[in-house]
Amino acid sequence: MNDSLRTKHYLDLAARCALRGFGHVEPNPMVGAVIVKNDQVIAIGHHARFGALHAERVALANAKAQGNDPRGATLYCTLEPCSHTGKQPPCTQAVIQAGIARVVIAQIDPADVSCGGIQILQEAGVEVELIDISPNATHLSDPFIHRVETGQPWVIAKWAQTLDGRIATRSGESQWISNPRCRSRVHRLRAKVDAIMIGIGTAIADDPMLTARDCRSIRKVAKRVILDTHGQIDPNAKLIQSANEVPTIVCTADPSKLSNTKCSIIQAPIVAGGLDIKAVLAKLATEHDITTLMVEAGPRVLGSLVEHNLINEAIVHLAPGIMGDDQAKAVAVGRDAPKLIDMRRFDLVRTKQIDNDIELHYRKR
């Protein structure tokens, strides 16, 4: 194995380790660390929970527990080691004190409060390399970086569609286009994200609960977000009636109609006939500490997100069926795209066959 493949292998390992924290660490980033000495992995670690030890310190503790000396070793880390004292002391200090000789980093920390670790390590004589060779490690911190840089949550749009791109019949029937195993995967994702968002159309048509069910582990009870421009939600809807049990946020331009509910209210202006979606996302991040937002909405909400280029990831369950009805519901509507250049393009990250359906995972290009 050459040096490049070896580096990618260790950063991939660190990224896989870091994913164990998804749903536990937010609003902190997922971070993984691997310590290698004489071409042998002597320790691994990941940031397991918000407020707990960071990945680098966990890996160093893991090395000590196994009787391995990290002095002179290489630390592979998915994110630049932090340089500040927050809920935990700075990781740069631990790395330097442990005698780590070289640190390989997949991504720079953009946060003003915690960045600068590379310079501190270099000034202490530690060799530091920033290497973009592992997409898994590089993109792992994207939700955290996106929130720091834009002030908005990372948007994961999810939908199930037919081969001809329909997500519901003309009457709005959509249960169920995808198969049970696909739906189970959606519930597992619900159990990790900070919030789940729908529009008022979906709320009225489906009267959903938007909770994670039949999961071995529910890492987080996701907040539920309803886009309800004119305050149309039925007070007897399941989402409203269960707001005492599961945090529920209604985003509206007319909060007066919702004053008697137990929901939190976000007031946003109307733009082009609908809520200002950018303002909504910003308030979800700043007022409700939401970093990862899963969207399970209908065509108009998805169309608004597409129009403003706000979808960061898309998870699509493609069912092997064709409606052939030009009035069946399309994936997204409400924008003008007269030329191909107006199309929003995504990169295909992963495909997976799930019984007769296909799961397609995309990221914004």
Short mmCIF file of C-alpha atoms in Angstrom, two decimals:
data_model
loop_
_atom_site.label_atom_id
_atom_site.label_comp_id
_atom_site.label_asym_id
_atom_site.label_seq_id
_atom_site.Cartn_x
_atom_site.Cartn_y
_atom_site.Cartn_z
CA MET A 1 0.00 0.00 0.00
CA ASN A 2 1.50 3.35 -1.06
CA ASP A 3 1.52 6.44 1.16
CA SER A 4 -1.59 8.01 -0.42
CA LEU A 5 -3.68 4.86 -0.05
CA ARG A 6 -2.40 4.40 3.48
CA THR A 7 -3.39 7.97 4.40
CA LYS A 8 -6.83 7.54 2.84
CA HIS A 9 -7.29 4.26 4.70
CA TYR A 10 -6.58 5.83 8.09
CA LEU A 11 -8.74 8.91 7.43
CA ASP A 12 -11.58 6.67 6.24
CA LEU A 13 -11.23 4.70 9.47
CA ALA A 14 -11.37 7.91 11.50
CA ALA A 15 -14.51 8.98 9.59
CA ARG A 16 -16.27 5.66 10.21
CA CYS A 17 -15.43 5.95 13.88
CA ALA A 18 -16.75 9.53 14.01
CA LEU A 19 -20.14 8.51 12.60
CA ARG A 20 -20.85 6.73 15.87
CA GLY A 21 -21.50 10.18 17.32
CA PHE A 22 -24.20 11.20 14.80
CA GLY A 23 -27.22 12.27 16.84
CA HIS A 24 -25.29 12.60 20.09
CA VAL A 25 -22.70 15.34 19.48
CA GLU A 26 -24.64 18.12 17.75
CA PRO A 27 -24.29 21.10 17.66
CA ASN A 28 -20.63 20.03 17.89
CA PRO A 29 -19.15 18.32 14.84
CA MET A 30 -18.65 14.60 14.49
CA VAL A 31 -14.91 13.94 14.79
CA GLY A 32 -12.86 10.78 14.61
CA ALA A 33 -9.17 10.18 15.35
CA VAL A 34 -6.74 7.34 14.66
CA ILE A 35 -3.19 7.07 16.06
CA VAL A 36 -0.68 5.12 13.96
CA LYS A 37 2.87 4.09 14.90
CA ASN A 38 5.19 1.92 12.85
CA ASP A 39 2.36 1.32 10.37
CA GLN A 40 0.15 -0.09 13.11
CA VAL A 41 -3.05 1.41 14.49
CA ILE A 42 -2.40 1.78 18.21
CA ALA A 43 -5.54 3.72 19.17
CA ILE A 44 -8.82 5.11 17.88
CA GLY A 45 -11.34 7.55 19.30
CA HIS A 46 -14.37 9.63 18.47
CA HIS A 47 -16.36 12.48 19.97
CA ALA A 48 -19.16 10.45 21.51
CA ARG A 49 -21.48 13.02 23.06
CA PHE A 50 -21.91 16.78 23.34
CA GLY A 51 -19.80 17.99 26.26
CA ALA A 52 -17.75 14.79 26.43
CA LEU A 53 -14.06 14.31 25.60
CA HIS A 54 -13.07 15.19 22.05
CA ALA A 55 -11.86 12.53 19.63
CA GLU A 56 -8.14 13.27 20.02
CA ARG A 57 -8.21 12.95 23.80
CA VAL A 58 -10.33 9.79 23.56
CA ALA A 59 -7.77 8.25 21.18
CA LEU A 60 -4.88 9.19 23.46
CA ALA A 61 -6.71 7.67 26.43
CA ASN A 62 -7.34 4.56 24.33
CA ALA A 63 -3.61 4.27 23.57
CA LYS A 64 -2.75 4.55 27.26
CA ALA A 65 -5.39 1.96 28.23
CA GLN A 66 -3.82 -0.50 25.81
CA GLY A 67 -0.29 0.21 27.03
CA ASN A 68 0.72 1.90 23.76
CA ASP A 69 3.06 4.90 23.75
CA PRO A 70 1.90 7.58 21.26
CA ARG A 71 5.23 9.43 21.35
CA GLY A 72 6.53 9.84 17.80
CA ALA A 73 3.26 8.54 16.27
CA THR A 74 1.00 10.06 13.61
CA LEU A 75 -2.49 11.25 14.48
CA TYR A 76 -5.08 11.10 11.69
CA CYS A 77 -8.02 13.39 12.47
CA THR A 78 -11.12 14.33 10.51
CA LEU A 79 -11.10 17.93 11.82
CA GLU A 80 -8.41 20.36 12.94
CA PRO A 81 -7.76 19.84 16.68
CA CYS A 82 -9.39 22.59 18.73
CA SER A 83 -7.34 25.31 20.35
CA HIS A 84 -9.67 26.63 23.05
CA THR A 85 -11.06 25.66 26.43
CA GLY A 86 -14.79 25.05 26.28
CA LYS A 87 -16.56 22.14 27.93
CA GLN A 88 -13.24 20.33 27.44
CA PRO A 89 -9.61 21.58 27.42
CA PRO A 90 -7.90 22.19 24.05
CA CYS A 91 -6.97 19.09 22.08
CA THR A 92 -3.81 20.76 20.77
CA GLN A 93 -2.44 20.76 24.31
CA ALA A 94 -3.07 17.02 24.70
CA VAL A 95 -1.50 16.22 21.33
CA ILE A 96 1.64 18.20 22.11
CA GLN A 97 2.01 16.76 25.61
CA ALA A 98 1.61 13.22 24.26
CA GLY A 99 4.58 13.68 21.94
CA ILE A 100 2.66 13.13 18.72
CA ALA A 101 5.12 13.83 15.88
CA ARG A 102 2.75 14.33 12.96
CA VAL A 103 -0.91 15.24 12.55
CA VAL A 104 -2.85 14.59 9.33
CA ILE A 105 -6.10 16.59 9.09
CA ALA A 106 -8.98 16.21 6.62
CA GLN A 107 -10.76 19.52 7.29
CA ILE A 108 -10.04 22.93 8.83
CA ASP A 109 -12.18 24.13 11.73
CA PRO A 110 -13.90 27.37 10.56
CA ALA A 111 -15.25 28.42 13.96
CA ASP A 112 -13.55 31.53 15.36
CA VAL A 113 -13.67 30.20 18.91
CA SER A 114 -11.94 26.89 18.20
CA CYS A 115 -9.79 27.32 15.08
CA GLY A 116 -6.04 27.92 14.98
CA GLY A 117 -5.01 24.45 16.05
CA ILE A 118 -2.72 23.94 13.07
CA GLN A 119 -0.61 26.98 13.92
CA ILE A 120 -0.32 26.00 17.59
CA LEU A 121 0.80 22.48 16.68
CA GLN A 122 3.34 23.74 14.16
CA GLU A 123 4.79 26.25 16.62
CA ALA A 124 5.29 23.35 19.06
CA GLY A 125 7.27 21.43 16.44
CA VAL A 126 4.52 19.05 15.34
CA GLU A 127 4.42 18.33 11.60
CA VAL A 128 0.93 19.07 10.26
CA GLU A 129 -0.58 18.13 6.90
CA LEU A 130 -3.99 19.08 5.55
CA ILE A 131 -4.89 16.34 3.07
CA ASP A 132 -8.05 16.15 0.96
CA ILE A 133 -7.84 12.49 -0.04
CA SER A 134 -10.75 10.96 1.88
CA PRO A 135 -14.19 12.31 0.87
CA ASN A 136 -15.69 10.54 3.87
CA ALA A 137 -13.42 12.39 6.28
CA THR A 138 -13.52 15.72 4.44
CA HIS A 139 -17.33 15.90 4.21
CA LEU A 140 -18.01 14.51 7.67
CA SER A 141 -17.92 17.98 9.25
CA ASP A 142 -20.00 19.65 6.54
CA PRO A 143 -23.16 20.17 8.66
CA PHE A 144 -21.09 21.87 11.37
CA ILE A 145 -19.11 23.95 8.88
CA HIS A 146 -22.25 24.89 6.96
CA ARG A 147 -23.93 26.20 10.09
CA VAL A 148 -20.83 28.18 11.12
CA GLU A 149 -20.45 29.75 7.67
CA THR A 150 -24.12 30.35 6.74
CA GLY A 151 -25.99 30.46 10.05
CA GLN A 152 -28.40 27.84 8.71
CA PRO A 153 -28.93 24.14 9.41
CA TRP A 154 -27.79 21.38 7.07
CA VAL A 155 -30.86 20.40 5.04
CA ILE A 156 -31.44 16.73 4.21
CA ALA A 157 -34.39 16.35 1.84
CA LYS A 158 -36.01 12.93 1.77
CA TRP A 159 -38.70 11.66 -0.55
CA ALA A 160 -39.99 8.48 -2.18
CA GLN A 161 -40.87 8.58 -5.86
CA THR A 162 -42.03 6.46 -8.77
CA LEU A 163 -39.96 5.91 -11.90
CA ASP A 164 -41.80 8.81 -13.54
CA GLY A 165 -40.93 11.19 -10.71
CA ARG A 166 -44.23 11.26 -8.77
CA ILE A 167 -44.40 11.40 -4.97
CA ALA A 168 -48.19 11.12 -4.62
CA THR A 169 -51.35 10.55 -6.63
CA ARG A 170 -53.44 13.46 -7.88
CA SER A 171 -55.54 13.15 -4.69
CA GLY A 172 -52.43 13.27 -2.49
CA GLU A 173 -52.16 9.57 -1.62
CA SER A 174 -48.53 8.67 -0.94
CA GLN A 175 -48.65 5.85 1.62
CA TRP A 176 -46.80 3.90 0.61
CA ILE A 177 -44.67 4.39 -2.49
CA SER A 178 -41.52 2.95 -0.90
CA ASN A 179 -41.21 -0.48 0.70
CA PRO A 180 -41.10 -1.22 4.46
CA ARG A 181 -37.30 -1.55 4.61
CA CYS A 182 -36.85 1.88 3.04
CA ARG A 183 -39.26 3.36 5.54
CA SER A 184 -37.31 1.73 8.37
CA ARG A 185 -34.17 3.47 7.15
CA VAL A 186 -36.03 6.80 7.24
CA HIS A 187 -37.01 6.17 10.85
CA ARG A 188 -33.40 5.42 11.77
CA LEU A 189 -32.40 8.77 10.28
CA ARG A 190 -35.23 10.49 12.17
CA ALA A 191 -33.68 9.10 15.35
CA LYS A 192 -30.44 11.04 14.71
CA VAL A 193 -31.31 14.43 13.22
CA ASP A 194 -32.09 17.57 15.23
CA ALA A 195 -35.40 18.30 13.54
CA ILE A 196 -37.89 17.13 10.90
CA MET A 197 -39.77 19.66 8.77
CA ILE A 198 -42.98 19.41 6.72
CA GLY A 199 -45.38 21.88 5.13
CA ILE A 200 -48.97 22.50 6.07
CA GLY A 201 -50.15 20.47 3.05
CA THR A 202 -48.43 17.33 4.36
CA ALA A 203 -49.66 18.05 7.89
CA ILE A 204 -53.28 18.22 6.69
CA ALA A 205 -53.10 15.31 4.23
CA ASP A 206 -51.24 12.81 6.44
CA ASP A 207 -51.78 14.02 10.04
CA PRO A 208 -48.35 12.55 10.88
CA MET A 209 -46.50 12.22 14.18
CA LEU A 210 -43.00 12.55 12.64
CA THR A 211 -41.44 10.40 15.37
CA ALA A 212 -38.87 7.64 15.02
CA ARG A 213 -40.44 4.22 15.42
CA ASP A 214 -39.21 0.62 15.44
CA CYS A 215 -35.59 1.70 15.95
CA ARG A 216 -33.14 -0.20 18.11
CA SER A 217 -31.71 3.10 19.31
CA ILE A 218 -33.25 6.56 19.34
CA ARG A 219 -30.29 8.85 19.85
CA LYS A 220 -32.32 12.02 19.75
CA VAL A 221 -35.99 13.01 19.82
CA ALA A 222 -36.13 15.28 16.79
CA LYS A 223 -38.02 18.53 17.03
CA ARG A 224 -40.94 18.77 14.61
CA VAL A 225 -41.23 21.82 12.36
CA ILE A 226 -44.38 22.82 10.43
CA LEU A 227 -44.38 25.50 7.76
CA ASP A 228 -47.85 27.01 8.15
CA THR A 229 -47.96 30.40 6.44
CA HIS A 230 -51.50 31.37 7.45
CA GLY A 231 -51.94 29.38 10.68
CA GLN A 232 -54.15 26.67 9.17
CA ILE A 233 -53.06 23.75 11.34
CA ASP A 234 -55.95 21.93 13.01
CA PRO A 235 -55.72 22.27 16.84
CA ASN A 236 -56.69 18.58 17.00
CA ALA A 237 -53.86 17.45 14.71
CA LYS A 238 -51.55 14.85 16.21
CA LEU A 239 -48.58 17.21 15.95
CA ILE A 240 -50.39 19.86 18.01
CA GLN A 241 -51.94 17.48 20.52
CA SER A 242 -48.57 15.83 21.25
CA ALA A 243 -46.56 19.06 21.47
CA ASN A 244 -46.17 18.57 25.24
CA GLU A 245 -44.38 15.27 24.60
CA VAL A 246 -42.32 16.14 21.51
CA PRO A 247 -41.02 19.68 20.90
CA THR A 248 -43.00 21.18 18.02
CA ILE A 249 -42.28 24.41 16.16
CA VAL A 250 -44.81 26.15 13.93
CA CYS A 251 -43.41 28.66 11.44
CA THR A 252 -46.03 31.18 10.35
CA ALA A 253 -46.71 34.73 9.27
CA ASP A 254 -49.83 34.85 11.49
CA PRO A 255 -48.94 33.68 15.01
CA SER A 256 -52.21 34.97 16.51
CA LYS A 257 -54.06 31.84 15.33
CA LEU A 258 -51.65 29.61 17.23
CA SER A 259 -51.49 31.39 20.56
CA ASN A 260 -53.36 28.66 22.45
CA THR A 261 -51.11 25.78 21.43
CA LYS A 262 -48.14 24.31 23.30
CA CYS A 263 -45.96 24.81 20.25
CA SER A 264 -43.03 27.15 19.87
CA ILE A 265 -43.71 29.82 17.26
CA ILE A 266 -41.37 31.23 14.64
CA GLN A 267 -42.76 34.28 12.88
CA ALA A 268 -41.42 34.85 9.38
CA PRO A 269 -42.42 37.22 6.57
CA ILE A 270 -44.20 36.15 3.41
CA VAL A 271 -42.15 36.24 0.21
CA ALA A 272 -43.63 35.34 -3.19
CA GLY A 273 -46.72 33.83 -1.59
CA GLY A 274 -44.94 31.65 0.95
CA LEU A 275 -42.84 31.94 4.06
CA ASP A 276 -39.34 33.35 3.69
CA ILE A 277 -37.61 29.97 3.88
CA LYS A 278 -34.16 31.48 4.43
CA ALA A 279 -35.42 33.42 7.45
CA VAL A 280 -37.07 30.27 8.81
CA LEU A 281 -33.86 28.25 8.51
CA ALA A 282 -31.81 30.98 10.16
CA LYS A 283 -34.19 31.11 13.13
CA LEU A 284 -34.20 27.33 13.46
CA ALA A 285 -30.43 27.47 13.85
CA THR A 286 -30.15 30.49 16.12
CA GLU A 287 -33.29 30.16 18.25
CA HIS A 288 -33.63 26.36 18.40
CA ASP A 289 -30.02 25.18 18.02
CA ILE A 290 -30.78 22.99 14.99
CA THR A 291 -27.79 21.78 12.97
CA THR A 292 -29.30 18.89 10.96
CA LEU A 293 -32.78 19.35 9.48
CA MET A 294 -34.56 16.53 7.68
CA VAL A 295 -37.30 17.64 5.27
CA GLU A 296 -40.16 15.23 4.50
CA ALA A 297 -42.36 17.73 2.73
CA GLY A 298 -44.43 17.96 -0.40
CA PRO A 299 -43.76 19.55 -3.81
CA ARG A 300 -44.18 23.20 -2.85
CA VAL A 301 -41.82 23.15 0.12
CA LEU A 302 -39.27 21.11 -1.85
CA GLY A 303 -39.68 23.52 -4.75
CA SER A 304 -38.99 26.48 -2.48
CA LEU A 305 -35.85 24.81 -1.14
CA VAL A 306 -34.74 24.03 -4.69
CA GLU A 307 -35.42 27.59 -5.83
CA HIS A 308 -33.15 29.00 -3.12
CA ASN A 309 -30.57 26.21 -3.52
CA LEU A 310 -30.95 25.17 0.13
CA ILE A 311 -30.90 21.37 -0.16
CA ASN A 312 -27.52 20.07 1.01
CA GLU A 313 -28.32 16.37 0.76
CA ALA A 314 -31.12 14.39 -0.86
CA ILE A 315 -32.09 10.84 -0.01
CA VAL A 316 -34.42 9.44 -2.64
CA HIS A 317 -36.20 6.09 -2.52
CA LEU A 318 -36.96 5.07 -6.09
CA ALA A 319 -39.85 2.60 -6.37
CA PRO A 320 -40.26 0.37 -9.46
CA GLY A 321 -43.61 1.73 -10.55
CA ILE A 322 -45.06 4.24 -13.02
CA MET A 323 -48.22 6.29 -12.50
CA GLY A 324 -48.42 7.86 -15.94
CA ASP A 325 -50.79 10.52 -14.60
CA ASP A 326 -49.87 14.08 -15.52
CA GLN A 327 -51.83 15.35 -12.49
CA ALA A 328 -50.02 13.13 -9.99
CA LYS A 329 -47.80 15.11 -7.61
CA ALA A 330 -44.30 15.91 -8.87
CA VAL A 331 -41.27 16.00 -6.57
CA ALA A 332 -40.93 19.79 -6.62
CA VAL A 333 -42.99 22.62 -8.12
CA GLY A 334 -43.30 26.38 -8.03
CA ARG A 335 -40.21 27.64 -9.83
CA ASP A 336 -39.44 28.68 -13.40
CA ALA A 337 -36.68 26.71 -15.12
CA PRO A 338 -36.98 27.40 -18.87
CA LYS A 339 -33.40 26.29 -19.59
CA LEU A 340 -31.32 23.30 -18.55
CA ILE A 341 -28.85 25.68 -16.91
CA ASP A 342 -31.65 26.52 -14.43
CA MET A 343 -31.68 22.94 -13.16
CA ARG A 344 -30.16 22.32 -9.72
CA ARG A 345 -27.55 19.61 -10.05
CA PHE A 346 -26.39 17.18 -7.39
CA ASP A 347 -23.58 14.67 -7.13
CA LEU A 348 -24.49 11.03 -6.62
CA VAL A 349 -22.73 9.83 -3.46
CA ARG A 350 -24.12 6.37 -2.97
CA THR A 351 -26.65 3.87 -4.29
CA LYS A 352 -28.13 0.92 -2.45
CA GLN A 353 -30.67 -1.66 -3.55
CA ILE A 354 -33.27 -2.31 -0.86
CA ASP A 355 -35.44 -5.21 -1.97
CA ASN A 356 -37.07 -3.89 -5.17
CA ASP A 357 -36.42 -0.21 -4.42
CA ILE A 358 -33.23 1.81 -4.91
CA GLU A 359 -31.93 4.32 -2.38
CA LEU A 360 -30.12 7.20 -4.05
CA HIS A 361 -28.01 9.52 -1.90
CA TYR A 362 -27.05 12.91 -3.37
CA ARG A 363 -25.13 15.96 -2.22
CA LYS A 364 -25.35 19.51 -3.51
CA ARG A 365 -22.76 20.11 -6.18
#
